[in-house]
Tab-separated table of C-alpha atoms and ligand atoms in Angstrom:
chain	number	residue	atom	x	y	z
A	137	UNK	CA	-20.005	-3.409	-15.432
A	138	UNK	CA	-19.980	-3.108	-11.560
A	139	UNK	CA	-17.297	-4.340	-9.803
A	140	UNK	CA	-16.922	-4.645	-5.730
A	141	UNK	CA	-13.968	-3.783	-4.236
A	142	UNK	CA	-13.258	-5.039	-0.939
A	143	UNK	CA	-10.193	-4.510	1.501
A	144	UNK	CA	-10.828	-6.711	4.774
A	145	UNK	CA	-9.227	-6.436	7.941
A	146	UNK	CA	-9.437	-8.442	11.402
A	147	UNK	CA	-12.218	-6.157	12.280
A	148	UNK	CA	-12.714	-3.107	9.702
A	149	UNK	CA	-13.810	-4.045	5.916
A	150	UNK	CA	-13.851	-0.895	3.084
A	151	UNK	CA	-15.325	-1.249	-0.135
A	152	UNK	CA	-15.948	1.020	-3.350
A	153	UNK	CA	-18.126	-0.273	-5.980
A	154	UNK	CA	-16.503	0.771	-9.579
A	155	UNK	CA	-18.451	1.089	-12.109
A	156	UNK	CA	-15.371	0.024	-14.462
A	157	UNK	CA	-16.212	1.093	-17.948
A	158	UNK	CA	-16.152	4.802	-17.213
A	159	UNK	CA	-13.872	4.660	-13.665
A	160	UNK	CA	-16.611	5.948	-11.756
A	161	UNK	CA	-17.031	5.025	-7.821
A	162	UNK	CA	-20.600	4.564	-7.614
A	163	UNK	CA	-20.871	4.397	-4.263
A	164	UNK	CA	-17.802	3.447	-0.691
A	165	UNK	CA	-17.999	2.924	2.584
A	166	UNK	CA	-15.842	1.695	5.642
A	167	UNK	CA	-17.364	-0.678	7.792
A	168	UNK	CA	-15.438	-1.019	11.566
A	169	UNK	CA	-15.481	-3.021	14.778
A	170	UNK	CA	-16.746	-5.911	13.434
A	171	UNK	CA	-16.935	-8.873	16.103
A	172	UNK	CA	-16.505	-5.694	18.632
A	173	UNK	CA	-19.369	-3.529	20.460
A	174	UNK	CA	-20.594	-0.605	18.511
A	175	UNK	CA	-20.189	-2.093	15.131
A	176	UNK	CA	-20.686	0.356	12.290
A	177	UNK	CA	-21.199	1.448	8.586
A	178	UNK	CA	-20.159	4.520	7.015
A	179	UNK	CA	-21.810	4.573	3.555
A	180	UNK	CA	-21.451	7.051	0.862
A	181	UNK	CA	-23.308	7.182	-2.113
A	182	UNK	CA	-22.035	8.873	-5.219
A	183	UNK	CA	-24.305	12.204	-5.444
A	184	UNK	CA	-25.954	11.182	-2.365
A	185	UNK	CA	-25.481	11.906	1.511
A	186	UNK	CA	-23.199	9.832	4.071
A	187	UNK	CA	-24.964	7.778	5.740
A	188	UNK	CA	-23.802	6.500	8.954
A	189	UNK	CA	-25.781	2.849	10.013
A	190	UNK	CA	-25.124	1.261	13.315
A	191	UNK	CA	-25.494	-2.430	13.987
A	192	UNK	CA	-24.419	-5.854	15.561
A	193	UNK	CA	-21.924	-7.075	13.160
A	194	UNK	CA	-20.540	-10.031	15.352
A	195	UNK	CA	-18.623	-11.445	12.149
A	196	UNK	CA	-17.565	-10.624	8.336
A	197	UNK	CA	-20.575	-12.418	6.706
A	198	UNK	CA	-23.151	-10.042	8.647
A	199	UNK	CA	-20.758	-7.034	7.536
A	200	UNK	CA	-21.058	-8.181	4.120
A	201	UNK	CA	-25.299	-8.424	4.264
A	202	UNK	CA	-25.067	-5.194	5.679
A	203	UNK	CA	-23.161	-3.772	3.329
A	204	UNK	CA	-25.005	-4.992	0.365
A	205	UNK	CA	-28.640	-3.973	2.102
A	206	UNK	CA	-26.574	-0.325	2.381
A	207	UNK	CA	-26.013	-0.307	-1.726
A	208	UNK	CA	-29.530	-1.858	-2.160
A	209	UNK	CA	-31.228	0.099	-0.139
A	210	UNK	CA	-34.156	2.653	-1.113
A	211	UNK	CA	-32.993	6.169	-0.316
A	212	UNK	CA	-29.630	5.757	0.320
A	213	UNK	CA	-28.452	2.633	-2.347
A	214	UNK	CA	-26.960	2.633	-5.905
A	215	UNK	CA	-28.095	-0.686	-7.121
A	216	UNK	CA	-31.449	-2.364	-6.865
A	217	UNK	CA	-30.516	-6.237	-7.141
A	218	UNK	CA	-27.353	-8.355	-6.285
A	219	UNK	CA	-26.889	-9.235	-10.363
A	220	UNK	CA	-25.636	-5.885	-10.733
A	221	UNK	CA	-22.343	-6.596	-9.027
A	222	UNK	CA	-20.842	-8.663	-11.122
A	223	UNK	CA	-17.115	-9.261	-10.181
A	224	UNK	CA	-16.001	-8.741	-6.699
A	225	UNK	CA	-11.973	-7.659	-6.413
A	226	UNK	CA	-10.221	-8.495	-3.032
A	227	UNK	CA	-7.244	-6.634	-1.809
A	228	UNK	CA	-4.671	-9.582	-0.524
A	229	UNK	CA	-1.812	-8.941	1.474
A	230	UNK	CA	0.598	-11.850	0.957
A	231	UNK	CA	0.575	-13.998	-2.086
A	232	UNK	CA	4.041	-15.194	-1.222
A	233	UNK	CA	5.672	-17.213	-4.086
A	234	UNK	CA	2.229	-18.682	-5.469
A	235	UNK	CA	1.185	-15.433	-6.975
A	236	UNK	CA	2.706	-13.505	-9.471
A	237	UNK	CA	-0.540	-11.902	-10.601
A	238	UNK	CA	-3.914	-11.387	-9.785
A	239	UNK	CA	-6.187	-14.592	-10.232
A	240	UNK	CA	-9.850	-15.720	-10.330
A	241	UNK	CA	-10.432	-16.989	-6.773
A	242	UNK	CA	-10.850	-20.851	-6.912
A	243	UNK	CA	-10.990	-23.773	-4.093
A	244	UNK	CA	-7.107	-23.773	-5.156
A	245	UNK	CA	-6.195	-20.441	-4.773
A	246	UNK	CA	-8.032	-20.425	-1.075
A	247	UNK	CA	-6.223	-23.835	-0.178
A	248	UNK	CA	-2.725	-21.480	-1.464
A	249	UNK	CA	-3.925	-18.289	0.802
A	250	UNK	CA	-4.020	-20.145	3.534
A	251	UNK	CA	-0.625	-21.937	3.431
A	252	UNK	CA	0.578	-17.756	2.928
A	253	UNK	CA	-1.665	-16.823	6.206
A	254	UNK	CA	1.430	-17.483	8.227
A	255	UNK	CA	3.815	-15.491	6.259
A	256	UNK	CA	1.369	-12.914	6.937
A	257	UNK	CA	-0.440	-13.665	10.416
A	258	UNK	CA	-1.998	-10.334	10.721
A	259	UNK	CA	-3.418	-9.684	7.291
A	260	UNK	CA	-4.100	-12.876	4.884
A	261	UNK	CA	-6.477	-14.462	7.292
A	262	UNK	CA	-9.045	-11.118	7.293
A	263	UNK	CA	-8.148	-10.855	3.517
A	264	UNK	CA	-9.513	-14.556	3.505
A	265	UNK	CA	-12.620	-13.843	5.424
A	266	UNK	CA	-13.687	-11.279	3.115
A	267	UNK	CA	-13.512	-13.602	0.984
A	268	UNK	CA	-15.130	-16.173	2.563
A	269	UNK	CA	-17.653	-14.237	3.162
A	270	UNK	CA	-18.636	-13.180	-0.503
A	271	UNK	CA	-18.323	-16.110	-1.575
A	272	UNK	CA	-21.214	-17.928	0.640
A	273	UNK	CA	-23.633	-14.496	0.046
A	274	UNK	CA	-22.529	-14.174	-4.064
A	275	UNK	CA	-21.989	-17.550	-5.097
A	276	UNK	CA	-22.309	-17.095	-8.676
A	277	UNK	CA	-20.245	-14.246	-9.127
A	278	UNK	CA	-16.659	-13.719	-10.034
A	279	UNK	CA	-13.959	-13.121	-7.374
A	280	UNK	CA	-10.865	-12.353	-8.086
A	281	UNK	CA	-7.444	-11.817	-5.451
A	282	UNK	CA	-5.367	-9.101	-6.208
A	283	UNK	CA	-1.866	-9.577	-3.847
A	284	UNK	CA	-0.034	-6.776	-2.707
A	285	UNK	CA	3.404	-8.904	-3.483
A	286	UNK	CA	2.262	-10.032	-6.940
A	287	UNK	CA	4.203	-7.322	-8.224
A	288	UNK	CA	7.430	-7.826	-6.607
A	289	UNK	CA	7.365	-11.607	-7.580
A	290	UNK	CA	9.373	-10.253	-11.240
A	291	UNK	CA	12.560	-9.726	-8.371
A	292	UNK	CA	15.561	-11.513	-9.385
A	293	UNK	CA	17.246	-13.872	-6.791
A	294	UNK	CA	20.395	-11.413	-6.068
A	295	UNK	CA	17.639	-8.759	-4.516
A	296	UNK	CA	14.990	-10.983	-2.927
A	297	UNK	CA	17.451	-13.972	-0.796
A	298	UNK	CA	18.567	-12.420	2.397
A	299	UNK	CA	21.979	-13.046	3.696
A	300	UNK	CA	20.680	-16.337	5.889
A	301	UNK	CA	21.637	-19.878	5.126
A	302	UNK	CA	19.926	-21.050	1.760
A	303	UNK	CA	17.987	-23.440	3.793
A	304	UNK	CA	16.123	-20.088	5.452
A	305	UNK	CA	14.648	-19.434	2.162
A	306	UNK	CA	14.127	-23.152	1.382
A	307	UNK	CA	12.799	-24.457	3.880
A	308	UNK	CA	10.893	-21.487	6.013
A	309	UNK	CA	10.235	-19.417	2.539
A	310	UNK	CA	12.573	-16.210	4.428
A	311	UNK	CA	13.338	-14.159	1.414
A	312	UNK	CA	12.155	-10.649	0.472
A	313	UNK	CA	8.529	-10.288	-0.615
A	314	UNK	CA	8.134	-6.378	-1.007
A	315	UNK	CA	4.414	-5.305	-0.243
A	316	UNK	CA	2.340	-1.809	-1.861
A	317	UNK	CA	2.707	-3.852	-5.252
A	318	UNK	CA	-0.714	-2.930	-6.455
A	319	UNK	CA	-0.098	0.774	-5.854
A	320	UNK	CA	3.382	1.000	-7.207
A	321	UNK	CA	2.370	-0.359	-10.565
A	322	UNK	CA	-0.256	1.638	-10.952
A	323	UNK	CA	1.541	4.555	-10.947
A	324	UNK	CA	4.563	3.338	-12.611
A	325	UNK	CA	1.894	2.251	-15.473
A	326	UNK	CA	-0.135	5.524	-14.885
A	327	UNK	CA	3.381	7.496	-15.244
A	328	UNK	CA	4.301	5.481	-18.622
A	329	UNK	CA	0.515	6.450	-19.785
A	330	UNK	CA	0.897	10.173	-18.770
A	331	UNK	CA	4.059	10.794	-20.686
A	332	UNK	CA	3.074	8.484	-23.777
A	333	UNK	CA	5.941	6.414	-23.657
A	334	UNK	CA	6.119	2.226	-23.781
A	335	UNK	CA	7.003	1.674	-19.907
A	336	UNK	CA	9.524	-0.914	-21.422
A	337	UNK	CA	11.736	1.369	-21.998
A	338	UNK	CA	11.730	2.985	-18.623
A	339	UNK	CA	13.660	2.901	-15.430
A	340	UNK	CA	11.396	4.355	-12.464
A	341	UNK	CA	11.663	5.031	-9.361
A	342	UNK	CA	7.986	4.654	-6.888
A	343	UNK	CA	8.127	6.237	-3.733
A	344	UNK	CA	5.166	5.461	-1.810
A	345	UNK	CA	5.146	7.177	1.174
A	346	UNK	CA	2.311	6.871	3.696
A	347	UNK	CA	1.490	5.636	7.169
A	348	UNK	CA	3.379	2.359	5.320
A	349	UNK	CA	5.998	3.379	3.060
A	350	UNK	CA	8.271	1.787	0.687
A	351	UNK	CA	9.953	2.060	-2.594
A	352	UNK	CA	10.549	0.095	-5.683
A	353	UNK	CA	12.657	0.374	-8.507
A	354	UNK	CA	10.651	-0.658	-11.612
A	355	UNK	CA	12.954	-1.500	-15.055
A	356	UNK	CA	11.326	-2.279	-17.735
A	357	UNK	CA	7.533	-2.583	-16.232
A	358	UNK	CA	8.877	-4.996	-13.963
A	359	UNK	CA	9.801	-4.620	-9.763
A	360	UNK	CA	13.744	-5.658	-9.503
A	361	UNK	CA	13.928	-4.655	-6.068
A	362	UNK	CA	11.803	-2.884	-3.537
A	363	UNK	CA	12.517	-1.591	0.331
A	364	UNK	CA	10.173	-3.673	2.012
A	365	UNK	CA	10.747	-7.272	2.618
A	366	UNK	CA	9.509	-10.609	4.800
A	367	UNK	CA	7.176	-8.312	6.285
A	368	UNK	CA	5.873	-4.498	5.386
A	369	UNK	CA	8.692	-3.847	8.806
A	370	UNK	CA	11.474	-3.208	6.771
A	371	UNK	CA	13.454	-0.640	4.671
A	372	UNK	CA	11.722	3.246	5.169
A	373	UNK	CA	11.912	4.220	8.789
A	374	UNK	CA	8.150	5.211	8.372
A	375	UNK	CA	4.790	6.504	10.489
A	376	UNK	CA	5.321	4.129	13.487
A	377	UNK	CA	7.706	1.055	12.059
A	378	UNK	CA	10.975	1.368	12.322
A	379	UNK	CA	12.411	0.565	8.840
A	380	UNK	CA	15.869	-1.276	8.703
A	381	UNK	CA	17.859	-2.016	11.757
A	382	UNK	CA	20.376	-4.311	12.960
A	383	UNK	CA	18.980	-7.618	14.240
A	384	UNK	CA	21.243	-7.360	17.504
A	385	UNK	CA	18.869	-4.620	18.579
A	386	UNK	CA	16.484	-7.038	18.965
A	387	UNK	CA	17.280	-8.909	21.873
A	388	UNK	CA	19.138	-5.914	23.698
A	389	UNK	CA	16.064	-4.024	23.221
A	390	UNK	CA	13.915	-7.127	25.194
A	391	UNK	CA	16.590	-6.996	28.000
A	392	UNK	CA	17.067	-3.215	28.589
A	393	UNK	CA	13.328	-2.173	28.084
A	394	UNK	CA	12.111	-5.888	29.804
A	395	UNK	CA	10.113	-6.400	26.652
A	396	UNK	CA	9.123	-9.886	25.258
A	397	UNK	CA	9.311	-10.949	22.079
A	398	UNK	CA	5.535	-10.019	21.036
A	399	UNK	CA	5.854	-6.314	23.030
A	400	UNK	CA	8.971	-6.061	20.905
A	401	UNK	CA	7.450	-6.653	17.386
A	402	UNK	CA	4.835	-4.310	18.902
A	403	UNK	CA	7.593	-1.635	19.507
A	404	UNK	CA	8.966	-1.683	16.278
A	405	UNK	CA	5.561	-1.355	14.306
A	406	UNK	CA	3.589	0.911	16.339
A	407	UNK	CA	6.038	3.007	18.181
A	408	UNK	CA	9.129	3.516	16.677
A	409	UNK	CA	9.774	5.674	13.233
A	410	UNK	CA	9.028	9.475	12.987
A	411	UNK	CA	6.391	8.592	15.705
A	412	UNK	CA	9.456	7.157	17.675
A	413	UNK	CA	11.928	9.499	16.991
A	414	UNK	CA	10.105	12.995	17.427
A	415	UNK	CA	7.586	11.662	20.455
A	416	UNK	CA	5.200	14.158	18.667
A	417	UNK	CA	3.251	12.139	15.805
A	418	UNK	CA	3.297	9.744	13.224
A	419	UNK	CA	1.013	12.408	11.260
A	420	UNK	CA	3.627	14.700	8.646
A	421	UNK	CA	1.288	17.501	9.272
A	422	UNK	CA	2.077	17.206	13.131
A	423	UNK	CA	5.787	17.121	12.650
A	424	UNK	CA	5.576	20.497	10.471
A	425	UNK	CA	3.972	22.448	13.119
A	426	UNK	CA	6.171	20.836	15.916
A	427	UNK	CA	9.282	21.374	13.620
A	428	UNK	CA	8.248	25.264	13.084
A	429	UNK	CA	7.859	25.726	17.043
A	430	UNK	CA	11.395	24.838	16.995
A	431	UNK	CA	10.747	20.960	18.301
A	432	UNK	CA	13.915	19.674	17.509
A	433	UNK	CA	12.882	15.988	17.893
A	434	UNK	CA	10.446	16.349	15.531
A	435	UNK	CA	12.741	18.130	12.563
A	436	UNK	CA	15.334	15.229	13.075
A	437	UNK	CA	12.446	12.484	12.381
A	438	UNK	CA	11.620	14.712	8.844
A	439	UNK	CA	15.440	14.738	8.020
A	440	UNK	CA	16.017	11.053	8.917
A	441	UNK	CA	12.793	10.146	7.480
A	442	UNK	CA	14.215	11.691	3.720
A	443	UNK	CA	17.472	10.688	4.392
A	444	UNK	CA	16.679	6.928	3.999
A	445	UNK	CA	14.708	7.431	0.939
A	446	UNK	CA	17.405	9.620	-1.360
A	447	UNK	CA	19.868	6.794	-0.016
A	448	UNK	CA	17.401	3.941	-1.386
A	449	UNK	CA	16.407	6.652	-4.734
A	450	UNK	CA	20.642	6.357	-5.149
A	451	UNK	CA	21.099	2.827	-4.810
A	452	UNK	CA	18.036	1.902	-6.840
A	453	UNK	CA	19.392	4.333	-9.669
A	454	UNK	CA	22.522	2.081	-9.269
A	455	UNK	CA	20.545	-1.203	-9.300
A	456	UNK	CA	19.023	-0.357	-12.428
A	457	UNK	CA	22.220	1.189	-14.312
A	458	UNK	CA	20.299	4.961	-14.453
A	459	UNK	CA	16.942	6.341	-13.830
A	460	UNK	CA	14.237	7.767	-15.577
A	461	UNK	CA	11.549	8.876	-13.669
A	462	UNK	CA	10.494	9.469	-9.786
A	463	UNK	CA	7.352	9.081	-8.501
A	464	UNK	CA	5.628	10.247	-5.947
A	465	UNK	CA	2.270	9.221	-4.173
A	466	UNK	CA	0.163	8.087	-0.972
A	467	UNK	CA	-0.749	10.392	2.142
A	468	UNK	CA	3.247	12.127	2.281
A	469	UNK	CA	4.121	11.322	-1.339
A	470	UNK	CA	1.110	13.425	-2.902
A	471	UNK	CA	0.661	15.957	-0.305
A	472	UNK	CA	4.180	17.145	1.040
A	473	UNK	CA	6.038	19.027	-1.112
A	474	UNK	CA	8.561	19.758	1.069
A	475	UNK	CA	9.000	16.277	1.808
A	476	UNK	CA	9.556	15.698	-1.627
A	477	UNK	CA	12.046	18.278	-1.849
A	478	UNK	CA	14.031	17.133	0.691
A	479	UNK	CA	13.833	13.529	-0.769
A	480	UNK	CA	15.313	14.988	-4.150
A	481	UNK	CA	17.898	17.136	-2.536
A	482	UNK	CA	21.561	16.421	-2.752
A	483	UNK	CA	20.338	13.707	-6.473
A	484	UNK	CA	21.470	16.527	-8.512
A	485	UNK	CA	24.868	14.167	-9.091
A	486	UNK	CA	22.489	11.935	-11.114
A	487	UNK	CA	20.723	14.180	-13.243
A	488	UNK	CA	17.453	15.148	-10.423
A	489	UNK	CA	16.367	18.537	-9.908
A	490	UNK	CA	12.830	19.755	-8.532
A	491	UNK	CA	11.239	22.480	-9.561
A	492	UNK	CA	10.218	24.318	-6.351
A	493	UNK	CA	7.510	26.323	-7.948
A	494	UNK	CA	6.023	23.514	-9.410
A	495	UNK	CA	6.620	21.407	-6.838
A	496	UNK	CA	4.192	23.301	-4.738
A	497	UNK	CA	0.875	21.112	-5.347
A	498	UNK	CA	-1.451	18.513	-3.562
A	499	UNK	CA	-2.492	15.633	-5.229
A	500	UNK	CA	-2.537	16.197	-8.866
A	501	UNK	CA	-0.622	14.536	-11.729
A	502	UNK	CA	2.233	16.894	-12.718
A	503	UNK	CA	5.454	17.000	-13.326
A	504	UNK	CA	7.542	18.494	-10.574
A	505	UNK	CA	11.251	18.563	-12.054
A	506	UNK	CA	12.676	21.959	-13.190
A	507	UNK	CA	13.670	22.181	-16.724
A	508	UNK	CA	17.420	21.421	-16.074
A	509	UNK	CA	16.574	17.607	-14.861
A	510	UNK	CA	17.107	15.197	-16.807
A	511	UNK	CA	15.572	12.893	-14.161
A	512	UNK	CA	11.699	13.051	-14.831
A	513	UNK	CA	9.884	13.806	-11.293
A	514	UNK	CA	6.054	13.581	-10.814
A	515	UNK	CA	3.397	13.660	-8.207
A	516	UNK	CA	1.304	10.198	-9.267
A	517	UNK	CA	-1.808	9.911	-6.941
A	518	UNK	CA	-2.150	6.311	-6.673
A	519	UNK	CA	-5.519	4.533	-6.515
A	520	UNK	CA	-5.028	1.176	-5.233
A	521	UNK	CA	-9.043	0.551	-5.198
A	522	UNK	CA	-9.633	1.583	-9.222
A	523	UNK	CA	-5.985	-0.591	-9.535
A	524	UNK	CA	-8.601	-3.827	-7.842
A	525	UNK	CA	-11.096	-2.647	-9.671
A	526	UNK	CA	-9.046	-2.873	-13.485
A	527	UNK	CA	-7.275	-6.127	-12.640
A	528	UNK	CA	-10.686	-8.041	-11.776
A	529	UNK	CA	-12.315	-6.707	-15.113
A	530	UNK	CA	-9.142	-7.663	-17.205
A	531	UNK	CA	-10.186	-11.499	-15.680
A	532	UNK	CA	-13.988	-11.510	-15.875
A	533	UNK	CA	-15.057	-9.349	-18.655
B	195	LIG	P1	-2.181	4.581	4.644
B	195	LIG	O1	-0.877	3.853	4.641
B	195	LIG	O2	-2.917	4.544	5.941
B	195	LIG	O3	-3.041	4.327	3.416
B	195	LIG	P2	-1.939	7.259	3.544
B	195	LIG	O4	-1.327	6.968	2.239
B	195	LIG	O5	-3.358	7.714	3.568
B	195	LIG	O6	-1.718	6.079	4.571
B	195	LIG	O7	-1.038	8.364	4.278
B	195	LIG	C1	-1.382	8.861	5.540
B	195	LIG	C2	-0.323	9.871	5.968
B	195	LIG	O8	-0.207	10.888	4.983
B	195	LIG	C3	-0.679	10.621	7.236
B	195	LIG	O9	-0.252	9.944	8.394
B	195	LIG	C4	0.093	11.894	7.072
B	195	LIG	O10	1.385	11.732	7.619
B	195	LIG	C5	0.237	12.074	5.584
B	195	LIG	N1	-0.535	13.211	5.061
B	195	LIG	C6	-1.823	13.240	4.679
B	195	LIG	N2	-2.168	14.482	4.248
B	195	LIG	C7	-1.059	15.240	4.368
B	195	LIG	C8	-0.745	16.596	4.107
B	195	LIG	N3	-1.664	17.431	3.617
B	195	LIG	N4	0.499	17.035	4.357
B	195	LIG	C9	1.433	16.188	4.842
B	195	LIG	N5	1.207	14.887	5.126
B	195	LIG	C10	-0.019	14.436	4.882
């Protein structure tokens, strides 16, 4: 069974076709300036060379065609007819309270995604014309949304309602969301898998730490609380966003910089964080060889950057009464390990020790704890397109 996974954005769209039964890719590709001069497909076929096809794509629905003529296609293709995708998955943003699990897209469920577009301005309407999209080509086959919140819905009211008037959450739906739900589950599930244990009896901690980062502390199977909140904006000071800060900031920020309100949302996603604070890169590998030449900017933005996660890795322990496991994955997560060290460092008061040795590895599933822990730590690549890909076969098959 082939299944389509597709992640759209305003103007970029990627997509893996899975072929589910044995988790192999078949074929993925990242399509980009759609609606923008110079549109473009980069398709690669499993076995097969890259293929790089260029294009007018003034809108999602030619993307789409082009896309499927790419896995169709003679020399470079993987499929010969449109019946042999038969489920398309769609990576969704923002589910808000509608969604507490993946679903079989329906009039409905498009009528609910776009009362959530304006919790999620940026995101939901792409996700939507992605959908849109397949939907008019592939009318007779299965979609299915998969929400990047749906996980986090399982969050009890003490760790999702904000401090605001009850009427906030009421009447404008301001609570806590979380986001990265797809990926933390699957490695929380993964994790539970690896080390053959029911994941109902765990308590784990999933540090996902990438361009985006957050973590979530996962009792039971379930998301009880989770770093980021109304918007992917808060919690980890990450690449570019700033992570938690006093709301005051806000409107001293607009009057000492002269920002407005929109340059000042701006600010705080694209140009604050380690980005921000070293004024070297948002990229971890950048910071390293800054922080080596001595760049002192850039060795504060690593320590402040692990600082705030072993304070959230702490308090989550705390939420959930003791912890079990730590996980790590994404971009920093699977491919720092001194990141990860310094993350662990200074947990040893609740049971977490790495194993430095160990710990020295790049995207692999192991265990990274030294004997001594009793605080399980592992490097968990995540895989949020398989994670699409599993969830729309559990609905259609
Ligand atoms: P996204 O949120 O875009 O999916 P990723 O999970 O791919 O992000 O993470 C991207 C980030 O991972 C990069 O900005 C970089 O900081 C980090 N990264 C990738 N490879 C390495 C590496 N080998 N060492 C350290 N950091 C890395």
């Amino acid at each position: 069974m082939n299944i389509l996974v597709i992640n759209a954005g305003s103007s970029s769209l990627k997509y893996q076709l899975i072929e589910i039964v044995n988790n192999k890719i078949v074929a993925k590709g990242t399509i980009e300036r759609i609606g923008i001069e110079g549109s473009n497909l980069v398709h690669k076929p499993e076995g097969k060379d890259l293929v790089r096809i260029e294009q007018p794509m003034p809108d999602h629905k030619v993307a789409i065609k082009v896309m499927i003529a790419a896995l169709m296609d003679k020399e470079h293709g993987v499929i010969s007819s449109m019946d042999e995708i038969n489920a398309v998955g769609h990576r969704v943003v923002h589910g808000a309270e509608y969604f507490s699990g993946s679903v079989i897209i329906t009039d409905e469920v498009i009528a609910a995604l776009e009362e959530c577009s304006e919790l999620a301005p940026l995101h939901n309407p792409a996700n939507l014309m992605g959908i849109q999209a397949c939907i008019s080509i592939m009318p007779n086959v299965p979609m299915v949304g998969v929400f990047d919140t749906a996980f986090h819905q399982t969050m009890p009211k003490r760790a999702y309602l904000y401090g605001l008037s009850y009427e906030a959450y009421q009447e404008y739906r301001i609570r806590r969301y979380g986001f990265h739900g797809t990926s933390h589950k699957y490695i929380a599930t993964r994790y539970a898998e690896l080390i053959g244990k029911d994941i109902k009896n765990l308590k784990i901690i999933t540090c996902h730490l990438g361009n985006g980062s957050s973590i979530t502390a996962v009792d039971g199977g379930k998301s009880i609380d989770t770093t980021m909140g109304f918007t992917p904006l808060e919690g980890l000071v990450m690449g570019t966003r700033s992570g938690d800060i006093d709301p005051a900031i806000v409107p001293y920020l607009m009057d000492k910089m002269g920002m407005d309100l929109e340059q000042t949302i701006q600010y705080l996603n694209k140009e604050c964080g380690v980005y921000g604070i070293s004024g070297v890169s948002s990229d971890f590998r950048d910071l390293w060889v800054a922080s080596i030449q001595g760049n002192e900017r850039a060795t504060t933005a690593l320590e402040v950057f692990c600082y705030r996660i072993r304070k959230f890795i702490g308090g989550y322990a705390a939420a959930m009464g003791g912890v079990d496991a730590i996980l790590f994955t994404a971009g920093i997560g699977e491919n720092d390990p001194k990141i990860r060290e310094m993350c662990i460092e200074g947990l040893e008061f609740i049971g977490a020790r790495i194993d430095k040795e160990i710990n020295d590895v790049k995207g692999k599933e192991l265990r990274i704890s030294a004997p001594d822990s009793t605080v399980d730590i592992w490097c968990v690549p995540t895989n949020e397109e398989l994670a699409i890909a599993r969830e729309t076969y559990l609905l259609c098959k």
